Amino acid sequence: MSIFDAPAYDGHELVTFGKDAATGLRAIIAVHSTTLGPAVGGCRMYPYASEEQALDDVLRLSRGMTYKSALAGLPFGGGKSVIIGDPRQDKSIELMQAMGDFIDSQGGRYVAAEDSGTGVEDIRMMAERTPYVSGMDDNEFGGDPSPSTARGVFLAIRTAVKHRLGEDNLQGLRVSIQGLGHVGYYLAGLLVEAGAHVLGADVNADNLRRAVSDHSIEAVATEDILGAEVDVFAPCAMGAILNEKSIPGLRAGIVAGAANNQLASAVDGASLQDRGILYCPDFLINAGGIIDVHHQRVGSAEASKREHILRIEQTLSQVLVDADNSRRQTNTIAEELARNIIGQAAQSLAA
Ligand code: NAD
């Protein structure tokens, strides 16, 4: 298949490749849309098995950012970047500075934030070369957005439980979390505080220990988390976790988590629906982080940020009701809603 026909390409405005022999940088920046504003999105560092895999990932993530910001009512477009490399072995100050140069060369069309494999320290090194970064304490764009992402996912779980089970609270509800990193850790805390019984798994023993010790969750082996008998499964590790292999083994009535691109393909949304599993679209419910970035950028009061994150509940409710009424997939409805928002903005810009 040609790149232009790949579903993830989806009319991207810009895809650019950066290579720096001196530092070993191999990176891709993808800008899906700038209709609503600059393309703000994370910079991921991952040891991709191939350049094709890196390209597919950056395109899928970038498109997801467009939908996410649109549904969250933010003045941002959608973009993402990836660095091909192992974050545990291949990082250096020079590499991150070279990435900063690469981001700078886009002139502000793309603004980078932290993502899997990168953290505040890396963003600071990039910031030595470009102002187009976010997610730093001493920068106008602010600090770690993960607690806000966790809060949005928590609100979504509450909404989905009310919609599907008719329960007003999470007391006694069983929730499994795959991945207890930045978001999963905070999500576990919020759920336990609300009275839920939380089961968690992580390939990183330290992260698992921290969540068990701080929030008294039940540890589950990584290979057992997908099949755990729960009311809600919250994927908070990596993408494409909902696929033809995993879906038949799920024993949750609701899937609602932070991981980006949870559906391996569009077909998997249909498989979930066929199994009667309520899927809360990731790009709708994990917007708390990008909402946080926006409010830090404009210097809002904490209350405005919290009120904005609360709106995830309303948008999700609308999508769940529409999906019930039309018997269509939740992810299809949420994508349509996002495309309508962008289409209307494009029309007003053209007028
Ligand atoms: P993170 O890297 O801090 O945490 C991910 C955790 O998952 C790590 O502890 C890792 O060890 C664990 N993990 C990886 N593979 C696993 C597996 N097979 N089984 C169990 N655990 C596994 O990342 P994060 O910032 O917490 O983000 C989690 C997900 O949410 C990512 O997909 C990210 O793209 C997405 N997301 C994050 C934010 C944010 O604000 N951080 C916002 C939107 C979306």
Coordinates of C-alpha atoms and ligand atoms in Angstrom, one line a residue:
M1 CA 0.0 0.0 0.0
S2 CA 1.3 3.5 -0.8
I3 CA 1.8 5.9 2.1
F4 CA -0.9 8.1 0.6
D5 CA -3.5 5.3 0.8
A6 CA -2.6 4.3 4.4
P7 CA -5.6 5.0 6.7
A8 CA -3.3 6.8 9.2
Y9 CA -2.0 9.2 6.5
D10 CA -5.5 10.7 6.3
G11 CA -4.4 13.9 4.5
H12 CA -1.7 15.0 6.9
E13 CA -0.6 18.6 6.3
L14 CA 3.1 17.7 6.9
V15 CA 5.3 14.7 7.5
T16 CA 9.0 15.5 7.8
F17 CA 12.0 13.3 8.6
G18 CA 15.0 14.5 10.6
K19 CA 18.4 12.9 10.6
D20 CA 21.6 14.1 12.3
A21 CA 24.6 11.9 11.8
A22 CA 26.6 13.6 14.6
T23 CA 24.2 12.7 17.4
G24 CA 22.5 9.6 15.8
L25 CA 19.1 11.4 15.7
R26 CA 16.5 9.7 13.5
A27 CA 13.1 11.4 14.0
I28 CA 9.8 12.1 12.3
I29 CA 7.4 15.0 12.9
A30 CA 3.9 14.6 11.7
V31 CA 1.4 17.5 11.6
H32 CA -2.1 16.2 10.8
S33 CA -4.0 19.5 11.1
T34 CA -3.5 23.1 12.1
T35 CA -7.0 24.2 11.3
L36 CA -7.8 24.9 15.0
G37 CA -4.3 26.1 16.0
P38 CA -0.7 25.0 16.2
A39 CA -0.2 21.2 16.3
V40 CA 0.6 20.5 20.0
G41 CA 1.5 16.8 20.7
G42 CA 4.0 14.7 22.5
C43 CA 7.5 13.6 21.4
R44 CA 7.8 9.8 21.9
M45 CA 11.1 7.9 22.0
Y46 CA 10.8 4.2 21.3
P47 CA 13.0 1.5 19.9
Y48 CA 10.8 0.9 16.8
A49 CA 11.6 -2.3 15.0
S50 CA 11.5 -0.5 11.6
E51 CA 11.1 3.0 10.2
E52 CA 7.8 1.9 8.7
Q53 CA 6.5 1.1 12.2
A54 CA 7.7 4.5 13.5
L55 CA 6.0 6.3 10.6
D56 CA 2.7 4.4 11.2
D57 CA 2.9 5.3 14.9
V58 CA 3.5 9.0 14.4
L59 CA 0.7 9.3 11.9
R60 CA -1.8 7.5 14.0
L61 CA -0.8 9.5 17.1
S62 CA -0.9 12.8 15.2
R63 CA -4.3 12.2 13.8
G64 CA -5.6 11.2 17.3
M65 CA -4.3 14.6 18.6
T66 CA -6.4 16.5 16.1
Y67 CA -9.5 14.7 17.2
K68 CA -8.6 15.0 20.9
S69 CA -8.0 18.8 20.9
A70 CA -11.1 19.4 18.7
L71 CA -13.4 17.4 21.0
A72 CA -11.9 19.1 24.1
G73 CA -12.7 22.5 22.5
L74 CA -9.0 23.6 22.4
P75 CA -7.3 26.0 20.0
F76 CA -4.8 23.4 19.0
G77 CA -4.4 21.3 15.9
G78 CA -2.9 17.8 15.9
G79 CA 0.7 16.7 15.7
K80 CA 3.2 14.3 17.1
S81 CA 6.9 13.4 16.8
V82 CA 8.9 10.2 17.4
I83 CA 12.5 9.6 18.0
I84 CA 13.7 6.2 16.9
G85 CA 15.8 4.8 19.7
D86 CA 15.8 3.2 23.1
P87 CA 15.1 5.8 25.8
R88 CA 17.1 3.7 28.3
Q89 CA 20.3 3.6 26.2
D90 CA 20.3 6.1 23.4
K91 CA 19.5 9.4 25.1
S92 CA 22.1 12.2 25.2
I93 CA 22.0 15.9 25.7
E94 CA 23.2 16.4 22.2
L95 CA 20.5 14.1 20.8
M96 CA 17.7 16.0 22.6
Q97 CA 19.3 19.3 21.4
A98 CA 19.3 18.1 17.9
M99 CA 15.6 17.2 18.3
G100 CA 15.1 20.7 19.5
D101 CA 16.7 22.0 16.3
F102 CA 14.5 19.8 14.2
I103 CA 11.3 21.0 16.0
D104 CA 12.5 24.6 15.7
S105 CA 12.9 24.2 11.9
Q106 CA 9.1 23.8 11.7
G107 CA 8.7 27.4 12.8
G108 CA 6.1 26.8 15.5
R109 CA 3.7 24.8 13.4
Y110 CA 4.4 21.9 15.8
V111 CA 4.8 22.3 19.6
A112 CA 6.3 19.3 21.4
A113 CA 5.5 17.9 24.8
E114 CA 6.7 14.9 26.8
D115 CA 5.4 11.5 25.9
S116 CA 6.4 7.8 26.5
G117 CA 10.1 7.6 26.6
T118 CA 10.6 11.4 27.1
G119 CA 10.3 13.5 30.3
V120 CA 10.6 17.0 31.6
E121 CA 14.4 16.8 31.5
D122 CA 14.4 15.9 27.8
I123 CA 12.0 18.7 27.0
R124 CA 14.3 21.1 28.8
M125 CA 17.2 20.0 26.6
M126 CA 15.1 20.6 23.5
A127 CA 14.1 24.0 24.9
E128 CA 17.8 25.0 24.7
R129 CA 17.2 25.1 20.9
T130 CA 13.6 26.0 20.5
P131 CA 10.7 27.8 22.2
Y132 CA 8.2 25.4 20.6
V133 CA 8.0 22.9 23.5
S134 CA 5.6 22.5 26.4
G135 CA 5.4 20.6 29.7
M136 CA 8.2 22.3 31.7
D137 CA 7.8 23.9 35.0
D138 CA 9.7 27.0 34.1
N139 CA 8.1 27.4 30.7
E140 CA 4.8 29.2 29.8
F141 CA 3.3 25.8 28.9
G142 CA 3.6 24.3 32.5
G143 CA 4.4 20.9 34.1
D144 CA 3.5 17.2 34.1
P145 CA -0.1 16.9 32.7
S146 CA -0.5 13.2 33.8
P147 CA -2.7 13.9 36.9
S148 CA -5.2 15.8 34.7
T149 CA -5.2 13.0 32.2
A150 CA -6.0 10.5 35.0
R151 CA -8.8 12.8 36.3
G152 CA -10.4 12.9 32.8
V153 CA -10.2 9.1 32.5
F154 CA -11.7 8.8 36.1
L155 CA -14.6 11.0 35.1
A156 CA -15.1 9.0 31.9
I157 CA -15.2 5.8 33.9
R158 CA -17.8 7.3 36.2
T159 CA -19.9 8.4 33.2
A160 CA -19.7 5.0 31.5
V161 CA -20.6 3.2 34.7
K162 CA -23.7 5.4 35.1
H163 CA -24.6 4.9 31.5
R164 CA -24.1 1.2 31.3
L165 CA -24.8 0.0 34.9
G166 CA -27.0 2.8 36.2
E167 CA -24.7 3.2 39.2
D168 CA -24.1 6.7 40.6
N169 CA -20.9 5.8 42.3
L170 CA -17.9 3.5 42.0
Q171 CA -18.2 1.8 45.4
G172 CA -17.3 -1.8 45.2
L173 CA -16.7 -1.6 41.4
R174 CA -13.9 -3.8 40.1
V175 CA -11.5 -1.9 37.8
S176 CA -8.3 -3.3 36.2
I177 CA -5.5 -1.0 35.1
Q178 CA -2.8 -2.1 32.6
G179 CA 0.2 0.2 33.2
L180 CA 0.8 2.0 36.4
G181 CA 3.1 4.7 35.1
H182 CA 2.4 8.4 35.2
V183 CA -1.3 8.2 34.4
G184 CA -2.1 4.7 35.7
Y185 CA -0.7 5.5 39.2
Y186 CA -2.9 8.6 39.6
L187 CA -5.9 6.9 38.2
A188 CA -5.5 4.0 40.7
G189 CA -5.5 6.6 43.5
L190 CA -8.6 8.3 42.3
L191 CA -10.5 5.0 41.9
V192 CA -9.5 3.7 45.3
E193 CA -10.5 7.0 46.9
A194 CA -13.9 6.6 45.2
G195 CA -14.3 3.1 46.8
A196 CA -13.4 0.9 43.7
H197 CA -11.5 -2.3 44.0
V198 CA -8.5 -1.8 41.7
L199 CA -6.4 -4.6 40.1
G200 CA -3.2 -3.4 38.5
A201 CA -0.3 -4.8 36.4
D202 CA 2.9 -3.4 35.1
V203 CA 6.0 -4.8 33.4
N204 CA 8.1 -2.4 35.6
A205 CA 8.3 -3.9 39.1
D206 CA 9.1 -0.6 40.7
N207 CA 6.0 1.1 39.3
L208 CA 3.8 -1.9 40.4
R209 CA 5.3 -1.8 43.9
R210 CA 4.7 2.0 44.2
A211 CA 1.0 1.7 43.2
V212 CA 0.4 -1.3 45.5
S213 CA 2.1 0.4 48.5
D214 CA 0.6 3.9 48.0
H215 CA -2.9 2.9 47.0
S216 CA -3.3 -0.6 48.3
I217 CA -4.3 -2.0 44.9
E218 CA -4.2 -5.7 44.1
A219 CA -1.2 -6.7 42.0
V220 CA -2.0 -9.0 39.0
A221 CA 0.5 -10.7 36.6
T222 CA 0.9 -8.7 33.3
E223 CA -0.3 -11.7 31.3
D224 CA -3.5 -12.0 33.4
I225 CA -4.6 -8.3 33.4
L226 CA -6.5 -8.4 30.1
G227 CA -8.6 -11.5 31.1
A228 CA -9.3 -10.3 34.7
E229 CA -13.0 -10.4 35.7
V230 CA -13.8 -6.8 36.2
D231 CA -16.5 -4.1 35.5
V232 CA -14.0 -1.8 33.8
F233 CA -10.7 -2.4 32.0
A234 CA -8.5 0.7 31.8
P235 CA -5.6 0.4 29.3
C236 CA -2.9 2.8 30.5
A237 CA 0.2 1.4 28.9
M238 CA 0.6 1.1 25.1
G239 CA -1.5 1.4 22.0
A240 CA -3.2 -1.3 19.8
I241 CA -4.0 -3.3 22.9
L242 CA -7.6 -4.0 21.7
N243 CA -7.0 -6.4 18.8
E244 CA -8.3 -9.6 17.3
K245 CA -6.2 -11.6 19.8
S246 CA -7.1 -9.7 23.0
I247 CA -10.8 -8.9 22.5
P248 CA -12.2 -12.4 22.7
G249 CA -10.4 -12.8 26.1
L250 CA -11.7 -9.6 27.7
R251 CA -14.0 -10.0 30.7
A252 CA -14.9 -6.4 31.3
G253 CA -18.1 -4.7 30.3
I254 CA -16.5 -1.3 29.8
V255 CA -13.1 -0.3 28.4
A256 CA -12.0 3.2 29.4
G257 CA -8.3 4.1 29.7
A258 CA -5.6 6.6 28.9
A259 CA -3.5 4.8 26.3
N260 CA -3.5 6.4 22.8
N261 CA -4.8 4.4 19.8
Q262 CA -6.1 1.4 21.8
L263 CA -7.9 0.0 18.8
A264 CA -5.4 -1.8 16.6
S265 CA -7.8 -1.2 13.6
A266 CA -11.3 0.1 12.9
V267 CA -12.5 -3.5 12.8
D268 CA -11.7 -3.9 16.5
G269 CA -14.2 -1.2 17.4
A270 CA -16.9 -3.4 15.8
S271 CA -15.6 -6.5 17.6
L272 CA -16.0 -4.8 20.9
Q273 CA -19.5 -3.7 20.0
D274 CA -20.4 -7.2 18.9
R275 CA -19.3 -8.5 22.2
G276 CA -21.4 -5.9 24.0
I277 CA -18.4 -4.2 25.5
L278 CA -18.8 -0.4 25.9
Y279 CA -15.7 1.3 24.5
C280 CA -15.0 4.9 25.6
P281 CA -12.9 6.4 22.7
D282 CA -9.4 7.1 24.0
F283 CA -8.9 10.4 22.2
L284 CA -12.0 11.7 23.9
I285 CA -11.4 10.6 27.4
N286 CA -7.6 11.1 27.7
A287 CA -7.8 14.8 26.8
G288 CA -7.2 16.0 30.4
G289 CA -3.4 16.3 29.8
I290 CA -3.7 18.5 26.7
I291 CA -6.4 20.6 28.5
D292 CA -4.0 21.0 31.3
V293 CA -1.3 22.2 28.9
H294 CA -3.7 24.8 27.5
H295 CA -4.6 26.2 30.8
Q296 CA -1.0 26.4 32.0
R297 CA -0.2 28.2 28.8
V298 CA -2.9 30.8 29.2
G299 CA -2.4 31.0 33.0
S300 CA -5.9 30.1 34.1
A301 CA -7.0 29.5 37.6
E302 CA -7.1 25.8 38.8
A303 CA -10.9 26.0 38.9
S304 CA -11.2 26.8 35.2
K305 CA -9.0 23.9 34.3
R306 CA -11.0 21.5 36.5
E307 CA -14.2 22.8 35.0
H308 CA -12.8 22.2 31.5
I309 CA -11.8 18.6 32.3
L310 CA -15.3 18.0 33.7
R311 CA -16.7 18.7 30.2
I312 CA -15.2 15.3 29.1
E313 CA -18.2 13.8 31.0
Q314 CA -20.7 15.8 28.9
T315 CA -19.1 15.0 25.5
L316 CA -18.8 11.3 26.4
S317 CA -22.4 11.1 27.5
Q318 CA -23.5 12.6 24.2
V319 CA -21.4 10.1 22.3
L320 CA -22.7 7.1 24.4
V321 CA -26.3 8.2 23.9
D322 CA -25.8 8.7 20.1
A323 CA -24.1 5.3 19.9
D324 CA -27.1 3.6 21.6
N325 CA -29.7 5.4 19.5
S326 CA -27.9 4.8 16.2
R327 CA -26.4 1.4 17.1
R328 CA -23.1 2.6 15.8
Q329 CA -19.6 2.4 17.3
T330 CA -18.7 5.0 19.9
N331 CA -15.3 5.6 18.2
T332 CA -17.1 6.3 14.8
I333 CA -19.4 8.8 16.5
A334 CA -16.7 10.6 18.4
E335 CA -14.6 10.9 15.2
E336 CA -17.5 12.3 13.3
L337 CA -18.1 14.8 16.0
A338 CA -14.4 15.9 15.9
R339 CA -14.5 16.2 12.1
N340 CA -17.6 18.3 12.3
I341 CA -15.9 20.7 14.7
I342 CA -12.9 21.0 12.4
G343 CA -15.0 21.3 9.3
Q344 CA -17.0 24.2 10.8
A345 CA -13.8 26.0 11.8
A346 CA -12.4 25.5 8.3
Q347 CA -15.6 27.0 6.9
S348 CA -15.4 30.1 9.1
L349 CA -11.8 30.6 8.3
A350 CA -12.6 30.4 4.6
A351 CA -15.6 32.8 4.9
Ligands
NAD1 P1 4.2 5.9 31.3 O1 5.3 5.5 30.3 O2 4.6 6.7 32.4 O3 3.5 4.6 31.8 C1 3.2 3.4 31.1 C2 3.4 2.3 32.1 O4 2.9 1.1 31.4 C3 4.8 2.0 32.5 O5 4.8 1.9 33.9 C4 5.2 0.7 31.8 O6 6.1 0.0 32.5 C5 3.9 0.1 31.7 N1 3.8 -1.0 30.7 C6 4.3 -1.0 29.4 N2 4.0 -2.1 28.8 C7 3.2 -2.8 29.6 C8 2.5 -4.1 29.5 N3 2.6 -4.8 28.4 N4 1.8 -4.5 30.6 C9 1.7 -3.7 31.7 N5 2.3 -2.5 31.9 C10 3.1 -2.1 30.8 O7 3.1 6.5 30.3 P2 1.9 7.5 30.8 O8 2.4 8.9 30.7 O9 1.4 7.0 32.1 O10 0.9 7.2 29.7 C11 0.2 6.0 29.6 C12 -0.5 5.9 28.2 O11 -1.5 7.0 28.2 C13 0.4 6.1 27.0 O12 -0.2 5.3 25.9 C14 0.3 7.5 26.7 O13 0.5 7.8 25.3 C15 -1.2 7.8 27.0 N6 -1.4 9.2 27.4 C16 -0.7 9.8 28.4 C17 -1.0 11.1 28.7 C18 -0.3 11.8 29.9 O14 -0.7 12.9 30.3 N7 0.8 11.2 30.4 C19 -2.0 11.8 28.0 C20 -2.7 11.2 27.0 C21 -2.4 9.9 26.7

